[in-house]
């Protein structure tokens, strides 16, 4: 029973739609009706600006961190990554927002922040390097996931981490299907708030 409660709580944490809340409370708009309609940090940056985007991204990330920490906080014998994955599912298919959520990136990163801080920092580094060069948030997210898979396979012996990272990365690619098509067609929007060419 305790295990089920932890996993359900992790899902509910993941389901908190920060983009929707920030949009409605702070700006009086439903972000699902603007931009890509996605309940995530990238769409918030585009529609509401950097301040709102940072708030949403941090919120989405920290709910993954908190969810992964639940088994430790309550001394329940569940792998933290399993609770973290439940939060990612909640973020992507949130019960509080008609199961229309984000693309799993920030919440997945938040899970790694709790479970493997070094991997989290190196993921951020890869993400921002690719973002600086390409200006594509979607491409940066996917390539950071690819890096995580390579890192866990060749530089760790943590089987649960390898499985979780591989599944989360595959899920991120799945959620970015439309972005991949736009990148290939050169119609994917580029960010304008980061320096470089």
PDB file of C-alpha atoms in Angstrom:
ATOM      1  CA  UNK A   1       0.000   0.000   0.000  1.00  0.00           C
ATOM      2  CA  UNK A   2       2.805   2.407   0.886  1.00  0.00           C
ATOM      3  CA  UNK A   3       4.503   1.716  -2.436  1.00  0.00           C
ATOM      4  CA  UNK A   4       1.318   2.435  -4.363  1.00  0.00           C
ATOM      5  CA  UNK A   5       0.815   5.693  -2.442  1.00  0.00           C
ATOM      6  CA  UNK A   6       4.360   6.825  -3.246  1.00  0.00           C
ATOM      7  CA  UNK A   7       3.927   6.129  -6.962  1.00  0.00           C
ATOM      8  CA  UNK A   8       0.505   7.799  -7.085  1.00  0.00           C
ATOM      9  CA  UNK A   9       1.873  10.822  -5.208  1.00  0.00           C
ATOM     10  CA  UNK A  10       4.793  11.004  -7.637  1.00  0.00           C
ATOM     11  CA  UNK A  11       2.374  10.968 -10.569  1.00  0.00           C
ATOM     12  CA  UNK A  12       0.230  13.686  -8.966  1.00  0.00           C
ATOM     13  CA  UNK A  13       3.311  15.830  -8.322  1.00  0.00           C
ATOM     14  CA  UNK A  14       4.272  15.444 -11.957  1.00  0.00           C
ATOM     15  CA  UNK A  15       0.748  16.418 -12.967  1.00  0.00           C
ATOM     16  CA  UNK A  16       1.020  19.906 -11.445  1.00  0.00           C
ATOM     17  CA  UNK A  17       0.756  22.086 -14.599  1.00  0.00           C
ATOM     18  CA  UNK A  18       3.084  24.962 -13.773  1.00  0.00           C
ATOM     19  CA  UNK A  19       2.795  26.463 -17.265  1.00  0.00           C
ATOM     20  CA  UNK A  20      -0.982  26.554 -16.969  1.00  0.00           C
ATOM     21  CA  UNK A  21      -0.863  28.005 -13.455  1.00  0.00           C
ATOM     22  CA  UNK A  22       1.722  30.673 -14.275  1.00  0.00           C
ATOM     23  CA  UNK A  23      -0.150  31.639 -17.444  1.00  0.00           C
ATOM     24  CA  UNK A  24      -3.546  31.947 -15.766  1.00  0.00           C
ATOM     25  CA  UNK A  25      -2.480  33.426 -12.429  1.00  0.00           C
ATOM     26  CA  UNK A  26       0.322  35.670 -13.617  1.00  0.00           C
ATOM     27  CA  UNK A  27      -0.817  36.659 -17.091  1.00  0.00           C
ATOM     28  CA  UNK A  28      -4.505  35.851 -17.341  1.00  0.00           C
ATOM     29  CA  UNK A  29      -4.130  33.519 -20.313  1.00  0.00           C
ATOM     30  CA  UNK A  30      -4.443  29.809 -20.994  1.00  0.00           C
ATOM     31  CA  UNK A  31      -1.086  28.931 -22.518  1.00  0.00           C
ATOM     32  CA  UNK A  32      -2.651  25.910 -24.198  1.00  0.00           C
ATOM     33  CA  UNK A  33      -4.328  28.370 -26.555  1.00  0.00           C
ATOM     34  CA  UNK A  34      -1.069  30.072 -27.555  1.00  0.00           C
ATOM     35  CA  UNK A  35       2.137  29.120 -29.333  1.00  0.00           C
ATOM     36  CA  UNK A  36       2.506  25.378 -29.693  1.00  0.00           C
ATOM     37  CA  UNK A  37      -0.198  24.784 -27.058  1.00  0.00           C
ATOM     38  CA  UNK A  38       2.305  22.735 -25.083  1.00  0.00           C
ATOM     39  CA  UNK A  39       2.349  22.887 -21.270  1.00  0.00           C
ATOM     40  CA  UNK A  40       6.096  23.151 -20.909  1.00  0.00           C
ATOM     41  CA  UNK A  41       8.943  25.555 -20.393  1.00  0.00           C
ATOM     42  CA  UNK A  42       9.774  26.132 -24.070  1.00  0.00           C
ATOM     43  CA  UNK A  43       6.282  27.272 -25.004  1.00  0.00           C
ATOM     44  CA  UNK A  44       6.170  29.425 -21.880  1.00  0.00           C
ATOM     45  CA  UNK A  45       9.430  31.123 -22.880  1.00  0.00           C
ATOM     46  CA  UNK A  46       8.043  31.840 -26.347  1.00  0.00           C
ATOM     47  CA  UNK A  47       4.616  33.055 -25.236  1.00  0.00           C
ATOM     48  CA  UNK A  48       5.192  34.683 -21.842  1.00  0.00           C
ATOM     49  CA  UNK A  49       8.887  35.547 -21.840  1.00  0.00           C
ATOM     50  CA  UNK A  50      12.059  34.619 -19.996  1.00  0.00           C
ATOM     51  CA  UNK A  51      10.847  35.241 -16.421  1.00  0.00           C
ATOM     52  CA  UNK A  52       7.758  33.042 -16.782  1.00  0.00           C
ATOM     53  CA  UNK A  53       9.746  30.457 -18.728  1.00  0.00           C
ATOM     54  CA  UNK A  54      12.327  30.185 -15.956  1.00  0.00           C
ATOM     55  CA  UNK A  55       9.642  29.802 -13.283  1.00  0.00           C
ATOM     56  CA  UNK A  56       7.875  27.057 -15.219  1.00  0.00           C
ATOM     57  CA  UNK A  57      11.087  25.230 -16.137  1.00  0.00           C
ATOM     58  CA  UNK A  58      12.307  25.270 -12.529  1.00  0.00           C
ATOM     59  CA  UNK A  59       8.905  24.130 -11.262  1.00  0.00           C
ATOM     60  CA  UNK A  60       8.727  21.296 -13.779  1.00  0.00           C
ATOM     61  CA  UNK A  61      12.256  20.252 -12.905  1.00  0.00           C
ATOM     62  CA  UNK A  62      11.813  20.351  -9.139  1.00  0.00           C
ATOM     63  CA  UNK A  63       8.642  18.268  -9.181  1.00  0.00           C
ATOM     64  CA  UNK A  64      10.758  15.498 -10.737  1.00  0.00           C
ATOM     65  CA  UNK A  65      13.382  15.992  -8.054  1.00  0.00           C
ATOM     66  CA  UNK A  66      10.812  15.856  -5.256  1.00  0.00           C
ATOM     67  CA  UNK A  67       9.058  12.827  -6.720  1.00  0.00           C
ATOM     68  CA  UNK A  68      12.320  10.882  -6.998  1.00  0.00           C
ATOM     69  CA  UNK A  69      13.113  11.745  -3.375  1.00  0.00           C
ATOM     70  CA  UNK A  70       9.810  10.437  -1.982  1.00  0.00           C
ATOM     71  CA  UNK A  71      10.958   6.831  -1.399  1.00  0.00           C
ATOM     72  CA  UNK A  72      13.963   8.132   0.541  1.00  0.00           C
ATOM     73  CA  UNK A  73      12.011  10.740   2.501  1.00  0.00           C
ATOM     74  CA  UNK A  74       9.397   8.198   3.601  1.00  0.00           C
ATOM     75  CA  UNK A  75      11.719   5.178   3.834  1.00  0.00           C
ATOM     76  CA  UNK A  76       9.684   3.152   1.370  1.00  0.00           C
ATOM     77  CA  UNK A  77      11.475   0.416  -0.539  1.00  0.00           C
ATOM     78  CA  UNK A  78      10.957   1.715  -4.079  1.00  0.00           C
ATOM     79  CA  UNK A  79      13.702   2.703  -6.473  1.00  0.00           C
ATOM     80  CA  UNK A  80      13.818   6.519  -6.736  1.00  0.00           C
ATOM     81  CA  UNK A  81      13.953   6.292 -10.525  1.00  0.00           C
ATOM     82  CA  UNK A  82      10.620   4.478 -10.618  1.00  0.00           C
ATOM     83  CA  UNK A  83       8.984   7.290  -8.657  1.00  0.00           C
ATOM     84  CA  UNK A  84      10.733   9.771 -10.940  1.00  0.00           C
ATOM     85  CA  UNK A  85       9.391   8.088 -14.058  1.00  0.00           C
ATOM     86  CA  UNK A  86       5.877   8.299 -12.586  1.00  0.00           C
ATOM     87  CA  UNK A  87       6.367  12.047 -12.216  1.00  0.00           C
ATOM     88  CA  UNK A  88       7.484  12.302 -15.846  1.00  0.00           C
ATOM     89  CA  UNK A  89       4.344  10.451 -16.928  1.00  0.00           C
ATOM     90  CA  UNK A  90       2.311  12.847 -14.799  1.00  0.00           C
ATOM     91  CA  UNK A  91       4.018  15.851 -16.388  1.00  0.00           C
ATOM     92  CA  UNK A  92       3.336  14.525 -19.883  1.00  0.00           C
ATOM     93  CA  UNK A  93      -0.192  13.275 -19.206  1.00  0.00           C
ATOM     94  CA  UNK A  94      -1.375  15.417 -16.275  1.00  0.00           C
ATOM     95  CA  UNK A  95      -4.670  14.524 -14.633  1.00  0.00           C
ATOM     96  CA  UNK A  96      -5.081  18.202 -13.667  1.00  0.00           C
ATOM     97  CA  UNK A  97      -4.889  19.429 -17.283  1.00  0.00           C
ATOM     98  CA  UNK A  98      -6.956  16.913 -19.266  1.00  0.00           C
ATOM     99  CA  UNK A  99      -3.872  14.733 -19.849  1.00  0.00           C
ATOM    100  CA  UNK A 100      -2.297  17.322 -22.156  1.00  0.00           C
ATOM    101  CA  UNK A 101       1.105  18.152 -20.744  1.00  0.00           C
ATOM    102  CA  UNK A 102       4.719  18.854 -21.593  1.00  0.00           C
ATOM    103  CA  UNK A 103       7.407  16.927 -23.416  1.00  0.00           C
ATOM    104  CA  UNK A 104       9.129  15.287 -20.436  1.00  0.00           C
ATOM    105  CA  UNK A 105      12.443  17.140 -20.638  1.00  0.00           C
ATOM    106  CA  UNK A 106      12.573  19.348 -17.524  1.00  0.00           C
ATOM    107  CA  UNK A 107      10.935  16.794 -15.236  1.00  0.00           C
ATOM    108  CA  UNK A 108      13.315  14.071 -16.453  1.00  0.00           C
ATOM    109  CA  UNK A 109      16.223  16.408 -15.723  1.00  0.00           C
ATOM    110  CA  UNK A 110      14.829  16.987 -12.251  1.00  0.00           C
ATOM    111  CA  UNK A 111      14.808  13.259 -11.593  1.00  0.00           C
ATOM    112  CA  UNK A 112      18.496  13.135 -12.555  1.00  0.00           C
ATOM    113  CA  UNK A 113      19.198  16.105 -10.268  1.00  0.00           C
ATOM    114  CA  UNK A 114      18.179  13.972  -7.300  1.00  0.00           C
ATOM    115  CA  UNK A 115      19.555  10.621  -8.426  1.00  0.00           C
ATOM    116  CA  UNK A 116      22.788  11.607 -10.184  1.00  0.00           C
ATOM    117  CA  UNK A 117      23.814  15.256  -9.713  1.00  0.00           C
ATOM    118  CA  UNK A 118      26.942  14.851 -11.856  1.00  0.00           C
ATOM    119  CA  UNK A 119      24.886  13.476 -14.746  1.00  0.00           C
ATOM    120  CA  UNK A 120      22.452  16.361 -14.276  1.00  0.00           C
ATOM    121  CA  UNK A 121      25.220  18.984 -14.493  1.00  0.00           C
ATOM    122  CA  UNK A 122      26.802  17.337 -17.524  1.00  0.00           C
ATOM    123  CA  UNK A 123      23.375  17.079 -19.185  1.00  0.00           C
ATOM    124  CA  UNK A 124      22.846  20.805 -18.698  1.00  0.00           C
ATOM    125  CA  UNK A 125      26.280  21.472 -20.168  1.00  0.00           C
ATOM    126  CA  UNK A 126      25.531  19.429 -23.286  1.00  0.00           C
ATOM    127  CA  UNK A 127      22.090  21.017 -23.575  1.00  0.00           C
ATOM    128  CA  UNK A 128      23.418  24.586 -23.498  1.00  0.00           C
ATOM    129  CA  UNK A 129      26.336  23.864 -25.833  1.00  0.00           C
ATOM    130  CA  UNK A 130      23.963  22.450 -28.450  1.00  0.00           C
ATOM    131  CA  UNK A 131      21.483  25.261 -27.800  1.00  0.00           C
ATOM    132  CA  UNK A 132      24.175  27.915 -28.247  1.00  0.00           C
ATOM    133  CA  UNK A 133      25.228  26.387 -31.572  1.00  0.00           C
ATOM    134  CA  UNK A 134      21.850  25.381 -33.024  1.00  0.00           C
ATOM    135  CA  UNK A 135      19.296  27.659 -31.287  1.00  0.00           C
ATOM    136  CA  UNK A 136      16.909  24.672 -31.274  1.00  0.00           C
ATOM    137  CA  UNK A 137      15.575  23.779 -27.804  1.00  0.00           C
ATOM    138  CA  UNK A 138      14.090  20.536 -29.121  1.00  0.00           C
ATOM    139  CA  UNK A 139      17.360  19.375 -30.714  1.00  0.00           C
ATOM    140  CA  UNK A 140      19.289  20.326 -27.575  1.00  0.00           C
ATOM    141  CA  UNK A 141      16.885  18.295 -25.430  1.00  0.00           C
ATOM    142  CA  UNK A 142      17.130  15.219 -27.630  1.00  0.00           C
ATOM    143  CA  UNK A 143      20.917  15.318 -27.949  1.00  0.00           C
ATOM    144  CA  UNK A 144      21.258  15.762 -24.187  1.00  0.00           C
ATOM    145  CA  UNK A 145      19.206  12.577 -23.864  1.00  0.00           C
ATOM    146  CA  UNK A 146      21.476  10.763 -26.325  1.00  0.00           C
ATOM    147  CA  UNK A 147      24.479  11.900 -24.309  1.00  0.00           C
ATOM    148  CA  UNK A 148      22.843  10.559 -21.131  1.00  0.00           C
ATOM    149  CA  UNK A 149      22.302   7.150 -22.718  1.00  0.00           C
ATOM    150  CA  UNK A 150      25.922   6.976 -23.896  1.00  0.00           C
ATOM    151  CA  UNK A 151      27.221   8.144 -20.519  1.00  0.00           C
ATOM    152  CA  UNK A 152      25.220   5.636 -18.492  1.00  0.00           C
ATOM    153  CA  UNK A 153      26.098   2.703 -20.768  1.00  0.00           C
ATOM    154  CA  UNK A 154      29.838   3.336 -20.999  1.00  0.00           C
ATOM    155  CA  UNK A 155      30.672   5.136 -17.771  1.00  0.00           C
ATOM    156  CA  UNK A 156      28.417   3.593 -15.115  1.00  0.00           C
ATOM    157  CA  UNK A 157      27.412   0.110 -14.017  1.00  0.00           C
ATOM    158  CA  UNK A 158      24.049   1.296 -12.701  1.00  0.00           C
ATOM    159  CA  UNK A 159      21.554  -0.900 -14.562  1.00  0.00           C
ATOM    160  CA  UNK A 160      18.397   0.868 -13.278  1.00  0.00           C
ATOM    161  CA  UNK A 161      19.874   4.212 -14.352  1.00  0.00           C
ATOM    162  CA  UNK A 162      20.705   2.853 -17.807  1.00  0.00           C
ATOM    163  CA  UNK A 163      17.153   1.559 -18.213  1.00  0.00           C
ATOM    164  CA  UNK A 164      15.508   4.731 -16.902  1.00  0.00           C
ATOM    165  CA  UNK A 165      17.652   7.053 -19.023  1.00  0.00           C
ATOM    166  CA  UNK A 166      17.099   4.962 -22.143  1.00  0.00           C
ATOM    167  CA  UNK A 167      13.329   4.884 -21.614  1.00  0.00           C
ATOM    168  CA  UNK A 168      13.119   8.595 -20.821  1.00  0.00           C
ATOM    169  CA  UNK A 169      15.227   9.501 -23.856  1.00  0.00           C
ATOM    170  CA  UNK A 170      13.095   7.326 -26.134  1.00  0.00           C
ATOM    171  CA  UNK A 171      10.016   8.989 -24.661  1.00  0.00           C
ATOM    172  CA  UNK A 172      11.499  12.457 -25.239  1.00  0.00           C
ATOM    173  CA  UNK A 173      12.150  11.582 -28.890  1.00  0.00           C
ATOM    174  CA  UNK A 174       8.580  10.299 -29.174  1.00  0.00           C
ATOM    175  CA  UNK A 175       7.181  13.510 -27.728  1.00  0.00           C
ATOM    176  CA  UNK A 176       9.297  15.538 -30.174  1.00  0.00           C
ATOM    177  CA  UNK A 177       8.091  13.815 -33.352  1.00  0.00           C
ATOM    178  CA  UNK A 178       6.663  17.010 -34.823  1.00  0.00           C
ATOM    179  CA  UNK A 179       9.805  18.966 -33.863  1.00  0.00           C
ATOM    180  CA  UNK A 180      12.007  16.444 -35.673  1.00  0.00           C
ATOM    181  CA  UNK A 181       9.967  16.927 -38.853  1.00  0.00           C
ATOM    182  CA  UNK A 182      10.248  20.708 -38.540  1.00  0.00           C
ATOM    183  CA  UNK A 183      14.012  20.520 -37.962  1.00  0.00           C
ATOM    184  CA  UNK A 184      14.388  18.423 -41.116  1.00  0.00           C
ATOM    185  CA  UNK A 185      12.191  20.892 -43.033  1.00  0.00           C
ATOM    186  CA  UNK A 186      14.026  23.864 -41.464  1.00  0.00           C
ATOM    187  CA  UNK A 187      10.802  25.289 -40.083  1.00  0.00           C
ATOM    188  CA  UNK A 188      11.485  24.684 -36.375  1.00  0.00           C
ATOM    189  CA  UNK A 189      11.514  28.014 -34.455  1.00  0.00           C
ATOM    190  CA  UNK A 190      14.892  29.102 -33.101  1.00  0.00           C
ATOM    191  CA  UNK A 191      15.371  30.883 -29.802  1.00  0.00           C
ATOM    192  CA  UNK A 192      16.376  34.531 -29.873  1.00  0.00           C
ATOM    193  CA  UNK A 193      17.502  35.132 -26.295  1.00  0.00           C
ATOM    194  CA  UNK A 194      20.867  33.307 -26.385  1.00  0.00           C
ATOM    195  CA  UNK A 195      23.977  34.790 -27.954  1.00  0.00           C
ATOM    196  CA  UNK A 196      25.993  33.345 -30.793  1.00  0.00           C
ATOM    197  CA  UNK A 197      25.571  33.230 -34.546  1.00  0.00           C
TER     198      UNK A 197
END
